PDB file of C-alpha atoms in Angstrom:
ATOM      1  CA  MET A 151       0.000   0.000   0.000  1.00 60.00           C
ATOM      2  CA  THR A 152       1.374   3.417  -0.998  1.00 83.00           C
ATOM      3  CA  THR A 153       1.426   5.890   1.890  1.00 94.00           C
ATOM      4  CA  LYS A 154       0.401   9.525   1.627  1.00 96.00           C
ATOM      5  CA  ARG A 155       4.041  10.600   1.874  1.00 97.00           C
ATOM      6  CA  GLN A 156       5.021   8.354  -1.032  1.00 97.00           C
ATOM      7  CA  ARG A 157       2.085   9.563  -3.105  1.00 97.00           C
ATOM      8  CA  ILE A 158       3.299  13.116  -2.547  1.00 97.00           C
ATOM      9  CA  ARG A 159       6.856  12.127  -3.470  1.00 98.00           C
ATOM     10  CA  ASN A 160       5.695  10.316  -6.597  1.00 97.00           C
ATOM     11  CA  GLY A 161       3.662  13.357  -7.579  1.00 97.00           C
ATOM     12  CA  LEU A 162       6.607  15.710  -7.100  1.00 98.00           C
ATOM     13  CA  ILE A 163       9.060  13.714  -9.211  1.00 98.00           C
ATOM     14  CA  LEU A 164       6.478  13.153 -11.951  1.00 98.00           C
ATOM     15  CA  VAL A 165       5.604  16.858 -12.139  1.00 98.00           C
ATOM     16  CA  SER A 166       9.326  17.625 -12.158  1.00 98.00           C
ATOM     17  CA  PHE A 167       9.795  15.229 -15.071  1.00 98.00           C
ATOM     18  CA  PHE A 168       6.873  16.725 -17.008  1.00 97.00           C
ATOM     19  CA  LEU A 169       8.467  20.164 -16.556  1.00 97.00           C
ATOM     20  CA  PHE A 170      11.927  18.926 -17.506  1.00 97.00           C
ATOM     21  CA  PRO A 171      11.800  20.510 -21.003  1.00 96.00           C
ATOM     22  CA  VAL A 172      11.388  23.891 -19.322  1.00 95.00           C
ATOM     23  CA  PHE A 173      14.485  23.766 -17.099  1.00 93.00           C
ATOM     24  CA  PHE A 174      16.563  21.163 -18.956  1.00 96.00           C
ATOM     25  CA  TYR A 175      19.380  23.680 -19.579  1.00 97.00           C
ATOM     26  CA  TYR A 176      19.590  24.538 -15.876  1.00 97.00           C
ATOM     27  CA  LEU A 177      20.903  21.033 -15.218  1.00 97.00           C
ATOM     28  CA  SER A 178      23.101  20.816 -18.310  1.00 97.00           C
ATOM     29  CA  PRO A 179      26.760  19.770 -17.865  1.00 97.00           C
ATOM     30  CA  ALA A 180      27.611  20.948 -21.388  1.00 96.00           C
ATOM     31  CA  LEU A 181      26.392  24.515 -20.909  1.00 97.00           C
ATOM     32  CA  VAL A 182      28.552  24.870 -17.786  1.00 97.00           C
ATOM     33  CA  ILE A 183      31.621  24.149 -19.905  1.00 98.00           C
ATOM     34  CA  MET A 184      30.518  26.549 -22.645  1.00 97.00           C
ATOM     35  CA  ALA A 185      29.718  29.332 -20.185  1.00 98.00           C
ATOM     36  CA  SER A 186      32.940  28.820 -18.215  1.00 97.00           C
ATOM     37  CA  GLY A 187      34.892  29.193 -21.458  1.00 97.00           C
ATOM     38  CA  GLU A 188      33.287  32.624 -21.772  1.00 97.00           C
ATOM     39  CA  GLY A 189      33.846  33.606 -18.150  1.00 97.00           C
ATOM     40  CA  THR A 190      30.134  33.335 -17.379  1.00 98.00           C
ATOM     41  CA  ILE A 191      28.356  31.845 -14.375  1.00 98.00           C
ATOM     42  CA  ASN A 192      25.284  30.233 -15.908  1.00 98.00           C
ATOM     43  CA  GLY A 193      22.137  28.748 -14.415  1.00 97.00           C
ATOM     44  CA  SER A 194      23.352  25.161 -14.210  1.00 97.00           C
ATOM     45  CA  LEU A 195      26.513  26.164 -12.347  1.00 98.00           C
ATOM     46  CA  VAL A 196      24.342  27.976  -9.796  1.00 98.00           C
ATOM     47  CA  ILE A 197      22.037  24.954  -9.469  1.00 98.00           C
ATOM     48  CA  PHE A 198      24.955  22.541  -8.998  1.00 98.00           C
ATOM     49  CA  PHE A 199      26.334  24.763  -6.247  1.00 98.00           C
ATOM     50  CA  LEU A 200      22.918  24.881  -4.560  1.00 98.00           C
ATOM     51  CA  LEU A 201      22.667  21.076  -4.740  1.00 98.00           C
ATOM     52  CA  PHE A 202      26.004  20.846  -2.947  1.00 98.00           C
ATOM     53  CA  ILE A 203      24.787  23.278  -0.260  1.00 98.00           C
ATOM     54  CA  SER A 204      21.491  21.403   0.167  1.00 98.00           C
ATOM     55  CA  ALA A 205      23.358  18.120   0.641  1.00 98.00           C
ATOM     56  CA  LEU A 206      24.993  19.560   3.753  1.00 98.00           C
ATOM     57  CA  VAL A 207      21.556  19.259   5.414  1.00 98.00           C
ATOM     58  CA  VAL A 208      19.349  16.902   3.401  1.00 98.00           C
ATOM     59  CA  GLY A 209      21.916  14.690   1.679  1.00 97.00           C
ATOM     60  CA  ARG A 210      20.679  13.425  -1.670  1.00 98.00           C
ATOM     61  CA  GLY A 211      17.109  14.371  -0.883  1.00 98.00           C
ATOM     62  CA  PHE A 212      16.898  16.196  -4.221  1.00 98.00           C
ATOM     63  CA  CYS A 213      17.480  12.878  -6.003  1.00 98.00           C
ATOM     64  CA  GLY A 214      14.603  11.250  -4.154  1.00 98.00           C
ATOM     65  CA  TRP A 215      12.071  14.062  -4.092  1.00 98.00           C
ATOM     66  CA  LEU A 216      12.611  16.626  -6.867  1.00 98.00           C
ATOM     67  CA  CYS A 217      14.945  15.397  -9.607  1.00 98.00           C
ATOM     68  CA  PRO A 218      13.204  15.197 -13.014  1.00 97.00           C
ATOM     69  CA  ALA A 219      15.324  12.180 -13.928  1.00 97.00           C
ATOM     70  CA  ALA A 220      13.811  10.427 -10.897  1.00 98.00           C
ATOM     71  CA  GLY A 221      10.306  10.721 -12.325  1.00 97.00           C
ATOM     72  CA  CYS A 222      11.412   9.214 -15.609  1.00 97.00           C
ATOM     73  CA  GLN A 223      13.457   6.441 -14.027  1.00 98.00           C
ATOM     74  CA  GLU A 224      10.852   5.331 -11.524  1.00 97.00           C
ATOM     75  CA  ALA A 225       8.218   5.259 -14.263  1.00 96.00           C
ATOM     76  CA  LEU A 226      10.511   2.756 -15.985  1.00 97.00           C
ATOM     77  CA  PHE A 227      10.158   0.413 -12.979  1.00 97.00           C
ATOM     78  CA  LEU A 228       6.942  -0.760 -14.636  1.00 95.00           C
ATOM     79  CA  ALA A 229       9.073  -2.272 -17.411  1.00 97.00           C
ATOM     80  CA  GLN A 230      12.352  -3.071 -15.619  1.00 96.00           C
ATOM     81  CA  GLU A 231      12.887  -3.748 -11.913  1.00 94.00           C
ATOM     82  CA  LYS A 232      16.322  -5.356 -12.073  1.00 96.00           C
ATOM     83  CA  ARG A 233      18.483  -4.239  -9.181  1.00 96.00           C
ATOM     84  CA  VAL A 234      21.748  -2.419  -9.865  1.00 96.00           C
ATOM     85  CA  LYS A 235      24.600  -3.709  -7.710  1.00 88.00           C
ATOM     86  CA  ARG A 236      27.768  -2.395  -9.347  1.00 92.00           C
ATOM     87  CA  GLY A 237      29.220   0.357 -11.490  1.00 93.00           C
ATOM     88  CA  ASN A 238      28.795   3.304  -9.104  1.00 95.00           C
ATOM     89  CA  ILE A 239      32.350   4.445  -9.760  1.00 96.00           C
ATOM     90  CA  LEU A 240      31.507   5.233 -13.382  1.00 97.00           C
ATOM     91  CA  LYS A 241      29.892   8.555 -12.501  1.00 98.00           C
ATOM     92  CA  TRP A 242      33.112   9.616 -10.790  1.00 98.00           C
ATOM     93  CA  LEU A 243      35.105   8.770 -13.926  1.00 97.00           C
ATOM     94  CA  ILE A 244      32.796  11.164 -15.742  1.00 97.00           C
ATOM     95  CA  TRP A 245      32.594  13.834 -13.048  1.00 98.00           C
ATOM     96  CA  VAL A 246      36.327  14.302 -12.360  1.00 98.00           C
ATOM     97  CA  PRO A 247      37.389  15.082 -15.978  1.00 98.00           C
ATOM     98  CA  TRP A 248      34.259  17.188 -16.453  1.00 98.00           C
ATOM     99  CA  LEU A 249      34.925  19.281 -13.343  1.00 98.00           C
ATOM    100  CA  SER A 250      38.607  19.516 -14.302  1.00 98.00           C
ATOM    101  CA  ALA A 251      37.599  20.934 -17.694  1.00 98.00           C
ATOM    102  CA  ILE A 252      35.418  23.551 -16.008  1.00 98.00           C
ATOM    103  CA  ILE A 253      38.234  24.598 -13.669  1.00 97.00           C
ATOM    104  CA  TYR A 254      40.753  24.706 -16.534  1.00 98.00           C
ATOM    105  CA  LEU A 255      38.525  26.879 -18.723  1.00 97.00           C
ATOM    106  CA  THR A 256      37.710  29.170 -15.825  1.00 97.00           C
ATOM    107  CA  ILE A 257      41.403  29.742 -15.113  1.00 97.00           C
ATOM    108  CA  LYS A 258      42.217  30.108 -18.821  1.00 97.00           C
ATOM    109  CA  THR A 259      39.617  32.845 -19.280  1.00 96.00           C
ATOM    110  CA  GLY A 260      40.780  34.705 -16.177  1.00 96.00           C
ATOM    111  CA  GLY A 261      37.889  33.731 -13.936  1.00 97.00           C
ATOM    112  CA  TYR A 262      34.197  34.469 -14.021  1.00 97.00           C
ATOM    113  CA  LYS A 263      33.324  37.979 -15.106  1.00 97.00           C
ATOM    114  CA  LYS A 264      29.529  37.953 -15.218  1.00 97.00           C
ATOM    115  CA  ILE A 265      26.418  36.029 -14.220  1.00 97.00           C
ATOM    116  CA  ASP A 266      23.857  35.004 -16.812  1.00 98.00           C
ATOM    117  CA  PHE A 267      21.413  32.612 -15.149  1.00 97.00           C
ATOM    118  CA  PHE A 268      19.375  32.294 -18.363  1.00 97.00           C
ATOM    119  CA  TYR A 269      22.411  31.550 -20.533  1.00 97.00           C
ATOM    120  CA  GLN A 270      21.426  29.979 -23.916  1.00 95.00           C
ATOM    121  CA  THR A 271      17.714  29.894 -22.998  1.00 95.00           C
ATOM    122  CA  HIS A 272      14.853  31.653 -24.787  1.00 93.00           C
ATOM    123  CA  TYR A 273      12.922  33.806 -22.304  1.00 92.00           C
ATOM    124  CA  GLY A 274      14.050  31.348 -19.623  1.00 93.00           C
ATOM    125  CA  LEU A 275      12.812  28.292 -21.547  1.00 94.00           C
ATOM    126  CA  SER A 276      15.190  25.462 -22.398  1.00 96.00           C
ATOM    127  CA  ILE A 277      13.266  23.759 -25.199  1.00 94.00           C
ATOM    128  CA  TYR A 278      11.874  26.312 -27.643  1.00 91.00           C
ATOM    129  CA  ASP A 279      12.561  25.007 -31.170  1.00 93.00           C
ATOM    130  CA  LEU A 280      12.806  21.755 -33.119  1.00 94.00           C
ATOM    131  CA  GLN A 281      16.572  21.427 -32.700  1.00 93.00           C
ATOM    132  CA  SER A 282      16.480  21.750 -28.912  1.00 93.00           C
ATOM    133  CA  PHE A 283      13.491  19.380 -28.783  1.00 95.00           C
ATOM    134  CA  ILE A 284      15.398  16.710 -30.720  1.00 96.00           C
ATOM    135  CA  THR A 285      18.506  17.217 -28.561  1.00 94.00           C
ATOM    136  CA  TYR A 286      16.448  16.909 -25.385  1.00 96.00           C
ATOM    137  CA  ASN A 287      14.838  13.641 -26.449  1.00 97.00           C
ATOM    138  CA  LEU A 288      18.106  12.119 -27.656  1.00 97.00           C
ATOM    139  CA  ILE A 289      19.787  12.871 -24.331  1.00 96.00           C
ATOM    140  CA  LEU A 290      16.760  11.627 -22.399  1.00 97.00           C
ATOM    141  CA  PHE A 291      16.738   8.283 -24.210  1.00 97.00           C
ATOM    142  CA  ILE A 292      20.503   7.756 -24.374  1.00 98.00           C
ATOM    143  CA  LEU A 293      21.345   8.723 -20.784  1.00 97.00           C
ATOM    144  CA  ILE A 294      18.197   7.815 -18.846  1.00 98.00           C
ATOM    145  CA  VAL A 295      15.686   5.607 -20.638  1.00 98.00           C
ATOM    146  CA  ILE A 296      17.979   3.088 -22.344  1.00 98.00           C
ATOM    147  CA  PRO A 297      20.306   2.541 -19.329  1.00 98.00           C
ATOM    148  CA  GLY A 298      17.261   2.112 -17.093  1.00 97.00           C
ATOM    149  CA  LEU A 299      15.754  -0.518 -19.368  1.00 97.00           C
ATOM    150  CA  VAL A 300      19.033  -2.360 -19.973  1.00 97.00           C
ATOM    151  CA  PHE A 301      20.927  -2.181 -16.682  1.00 97.00           C
ATOM    152  CA  GLY A 302      18.176  -1.762 -14.111  1.00 97.00           C
ATOM    153  CA  LYS A 303      16.581   0.579 -11.600  1.00 97.00           C
ATOM    154  CA  ARG A 304      17.916   4.137 -11.604  1.00 98.00           C
ATOM    155  CA  SER A 305      20.939   3.210 -13.703  1.00 98.00           C
ATOM    156  CA  PHE A 306      21.453   6.888 -14.543  1.00 98.00           C
ATOM    157  CA  CYS A 307      21.826   7.725 -10.829  1.00 98.00           C
ATOM    158  CA  HIS A 308      24.344   4.933 -10.296  1.00 97.00           C
ATOM    159  CA  HIS A 309      26.398   5.208 -13.459  1.00 98.00           C
ATOM    160  CA  LEU A 310      26.077   8.527 -15.269  1.00 97.00           C
ATOM    161  CA  CYS A 311      24.733  11.347 -13.113  1.00 98.00           C
ATOM    162  CA  TRP A 312      27.071  14.358 -12.996  1.00 97.00           C
ATOM    163  CA  MET A 313      25.053  15.966 -10.180  1.00 97.00           C
ATOM    164  CA  ALA A 314      25.259  13.110  -7.660  1.00 98.00           C
ATOM    165  CA  PRO A 315      28.966  13.641  -6.775  1.00 98.00           C
ATOM    166  CA  PHE A 316      28.246  17.217  -5.653  1.00 98.00           C
ATOM    167  CA  MET A 317      25.688  15.896  -3.185  1.00 98.00           C
ATOM    168  CA  ILE A 318      27.788  12.916  -2.114  1.00 98.00           C
ATOM    169  CA  ILE A 319      30.664  15.259  -1.265  1.00 98.00           C
ATOM    170  CA  GLY A 320      28.299  17.596   0.586  1.00 98.00           C
ATOM    171  CA  ARG A 321      26.920  14.685   2.596  1.00 98.00           C
ATOM    172  CA  SER A 322      30.442  13.445   3.358  1.00 97.00           C
ATOM    173  CA  ILE A 323      31.327  16.859   4.781  1.00 98.00           C
ATOM    174  CA  ARG A 324      28.253  16.655   7.004  1.00 97.00           C
ATOM    175  CA  ASN A 325      29.306  13.191   8.193  1.00 96.00           C
ATOM    176  CA  VAL A 326      32.758  14.467   9.139  1.00 96.00           C
ATOM    177  CA  PHE A 327      31.433  17.330  11.267  1.00 96.00           C
ATOM    178  CA  GLY A 328      28.326  15.541  12.566  1.00 94.00           C
ATOM    179  CA  TYR A 329      25.970  18.520  12.793  1.00 95.00           C
ATOM    180  CA  PRO A 330      22.152  18.041  12.642  1.00 95.00           C
ATOM    181  CA  SER A 331      20.790  16.880   9.286  1.00 97.00           C
ATOM    182  CA  LEU A 332      18.073  14.705   7.816  1.00 97.00           C
ATOM    183  CA  GLN A 333      18.919  11.031   8.343  1.00 96.00           C
ATOM    184  CA  LEU A 334      17.441   7.580   8.638  1.00 97.00           C
ATOM    185  CA  ARG A 335      17.382   5.798  11.975  1.00 97.00           C
ATOM    186  CA  ALA A 336      17.181   2.011  12.390  1.00 97.00           C
ATOM    187  CA  ALA A 337      16.014  -0.054  15.355  1.00 97.00           C
ATOM    188  CA  SER A 338      17.357  -3.512  14.568  1.00 97.00           C
ATOM    189  CA  GLU A 339      15.392  -5.178  17.377  1.00 96.00           C
ATOM    190  CA  GLN A 340      12.166  -4.231  15.573  1.00 96.00           C
ATOM    191  CA  CYS A 341      13.220  -5.750  12.242  1.00 97.00           C
ATOM    192  CA  ILE A 342      11.233  -8.895  11.347  1.00 96.00           C
ATOM    193  CA  HIS A 343      13.401  -9.672   8.279  1.00 95.00           C
ATOM    194  CA  CYS A 344      10.571  -9.414   5.780  1.00 96.00           C
ATOM    195  CA  HIS A 345      12.973  -7.980   3.133  1.00 95.00           C
ATOM    196  CA  THR A 346      10.435  -5.276   2.232  1.00 96.00           C
ATOM    197  CA  CYS A 347      12.913  -2.436   2.666  1.00 97.00           C
ATOM    198  CA  THR A 348      15.523  -4.034   0.415  1.00 97.00           C
ATOM    199  CA  ASP A 349      12.997  -5.126  -2.188  1.00 95.00           C
ATOM    200  CA  HIS A 350      11.445  -1.657  -2.443  1.00 93.00           C
ATOM    201  CA  CYS A 351      14.632   0.441  -2.394  1.00 97.00           C
ATOM    202  CA  PRO A 352      14.788   2.320  -5.717  1.00 97.00           C
ATOM    203  CA  MET A 353      18.582   2.539  -5.397  1.00 98.00           C
ATOM    204  CA  SER A 354      18.999  -1.250  -4.969  1.00 97.00           C
ATOM    205  CA  LEU A 355      20.614  -0.905  -1.535  1.00 97.00           C
ATOM    206  CA  GLU A 356      20.845  -3.793   0.928  1.00 97.00           C
ATOM    207  CA  VAL A 357      18.689  -1.893   3.392  1.00 98.00           C
ATOM    208  CA  GLU A 358      17.981  -4.858   5.658  1.00 97.00           C
ATOM    209  CA  GLU A 359      21.708  -5.349   6.244  1.00 97.00           C
ATOM    210  CA  MET A 360      22.009  -1.637   7.018  1.00 97.00           C
ATOM    211  CA  VAL A 361      19.195  -1.995   9.571  1.00 98.00           C
ATOM    212  CA  GLU A 362      20.882  -4.968  11.214  1.00 97.00           C
ATOM    213  CA  ARG A 363      24.071  -2.921  11.630  1.00 96.00           C
ATOM    214  CA  GLU A 364      22.022   0.154  12.596  1.00 95.00           C
ATOM    215  CA  LYS A 365      24.158   2.073  10.125  1.00 95.00           C
ATOM    216  CA  MET A 366      21.835   3.698   7.609  1.00 96.00           C
ATOM    217  CA  GLU A 367      24.326   6.076   6.008  1.00 95.00           C
ATOM    218  CA  ASN A 368      25.133   5.193   2.379  1.00 96.00           C
ATOM    219  CA  GLN A 369      26.353   7.526  -0.343  1.00 96.00           C
ATOM    220  CA  GLU A 370      23.767   6.121  -2.751  1.00 97.00           C
ATOM    221  CA  CYS A 371      20.839   6.644  -0.366  1.00 98.00           C
ATOM    222  CA  ILE A 372      18.470   9.302  -1.713  1.00 98.00           C
ATOM    223  CA  LEU A 373      16.358   9.591   1.459  1.00 98.00           C
ATOM    224  CA  CYS A 374      13.205   8.833  -0.520  1.00 98.00           C
ATOM    225  CA  GLY A 375      11.629   7.123   2.509  1.00 97.00           C
ATOM    226  CA  ARG A 376      10.291   4.063   0.710  1.00 97.00           C
ATOM    227  CA  CYS A 377      11.969   1.881   3.335  1.00 97.00           C
ATOM    228  CA  VAL A 378      10.495   4.053   6.096  1.00 97.00           C
ATOM    229  CA  ASP A 379       6.962   3.913   4.738  1.00 96.00           C
ATOM    230  CA  GLY A 380       7.150   0.283   3.651  1.00 95.00           C
ATOM    231  CA  CYS A 381       8.404  -1.215   6.913  1.00 96.00           C
ATOM    232  CA  PRO A 382       5.488  -2.995   8.656  1.00 95.00           C
ATOM    233  CA  ASN A 383       7.146  -2.749  12.059  1.00 95.00           C
ATOM    234  CA  ASP A 384       8.508   0.826  12.041  1.00 95.00           C
ATOM    235  CA  ALA A 385      12.111  -0.385  12.219  1.00 97.00           C
ATOM    236  CA  ILE A 386      13.244   2.591  10.103  1.00 98.00           C
ATOM    237  CA  THR A 387      12.367   6.234  10.742  1.00 97.00           C
ATOM    238  CA  TYR A 388      13.387   9.716   9.639  1.00 97.00           C
ATOM    239  CA  ARG A 389      15.153  11.958  12.109  1.00 95.00           C
ATOM    240  CA  MET A 390      17.009  15.262  12.391  1.00 91.00           C
ATOM    241  CA  ARG A 391      20.033  14.938  14.615  1.00 78.00           C
TER     242      ARG A 391
END
């Protein structure tokens, strides 16, 4: 049974996905490189920085509750529910050279000289002509739809996402300093080993093992709460600590 909280979450990520053509460029890794080569802080660079800042408090909550790619990927669960268990390092092999290119271009151009949040958009819209529409759909199918159907649940998050490392690093900083943030709490004595949490985890995590160790922190956890709402014995809860 889907809880009210999960219905709200599902609604948010679906609406976000439906609106993806509007703010597609504000999450673009390519436009960051182009803008940095011109000494410009564009919208996607601002968004990536804000995702890093948000992760200091809510971890990868954006991935679970607002990301447009989440709406697309979880819709694909109807066709493919294979769990993803390996390959998480691939996104780092993409992210490090990409970030290095941004830093190099920024230094080469003498630093950022202006801010243009709506860089390369048309009145703030990302998709406004046939060419941008075709580009959007090609990227959507190549990076999100096909990997999800071939490799399993949320393959894009595990293997290709250039935004996830920003949030993983932000969460790691929080873990070092230990200040209050949104977390999951486990009470292992309440676990009845029904496997519901593991079976329902959209990120294919071994949640039941995490509960047994009472160590719920995982860099791939998106704090979606499906394990919280699916547990029949309230062995997992949200908390701010």
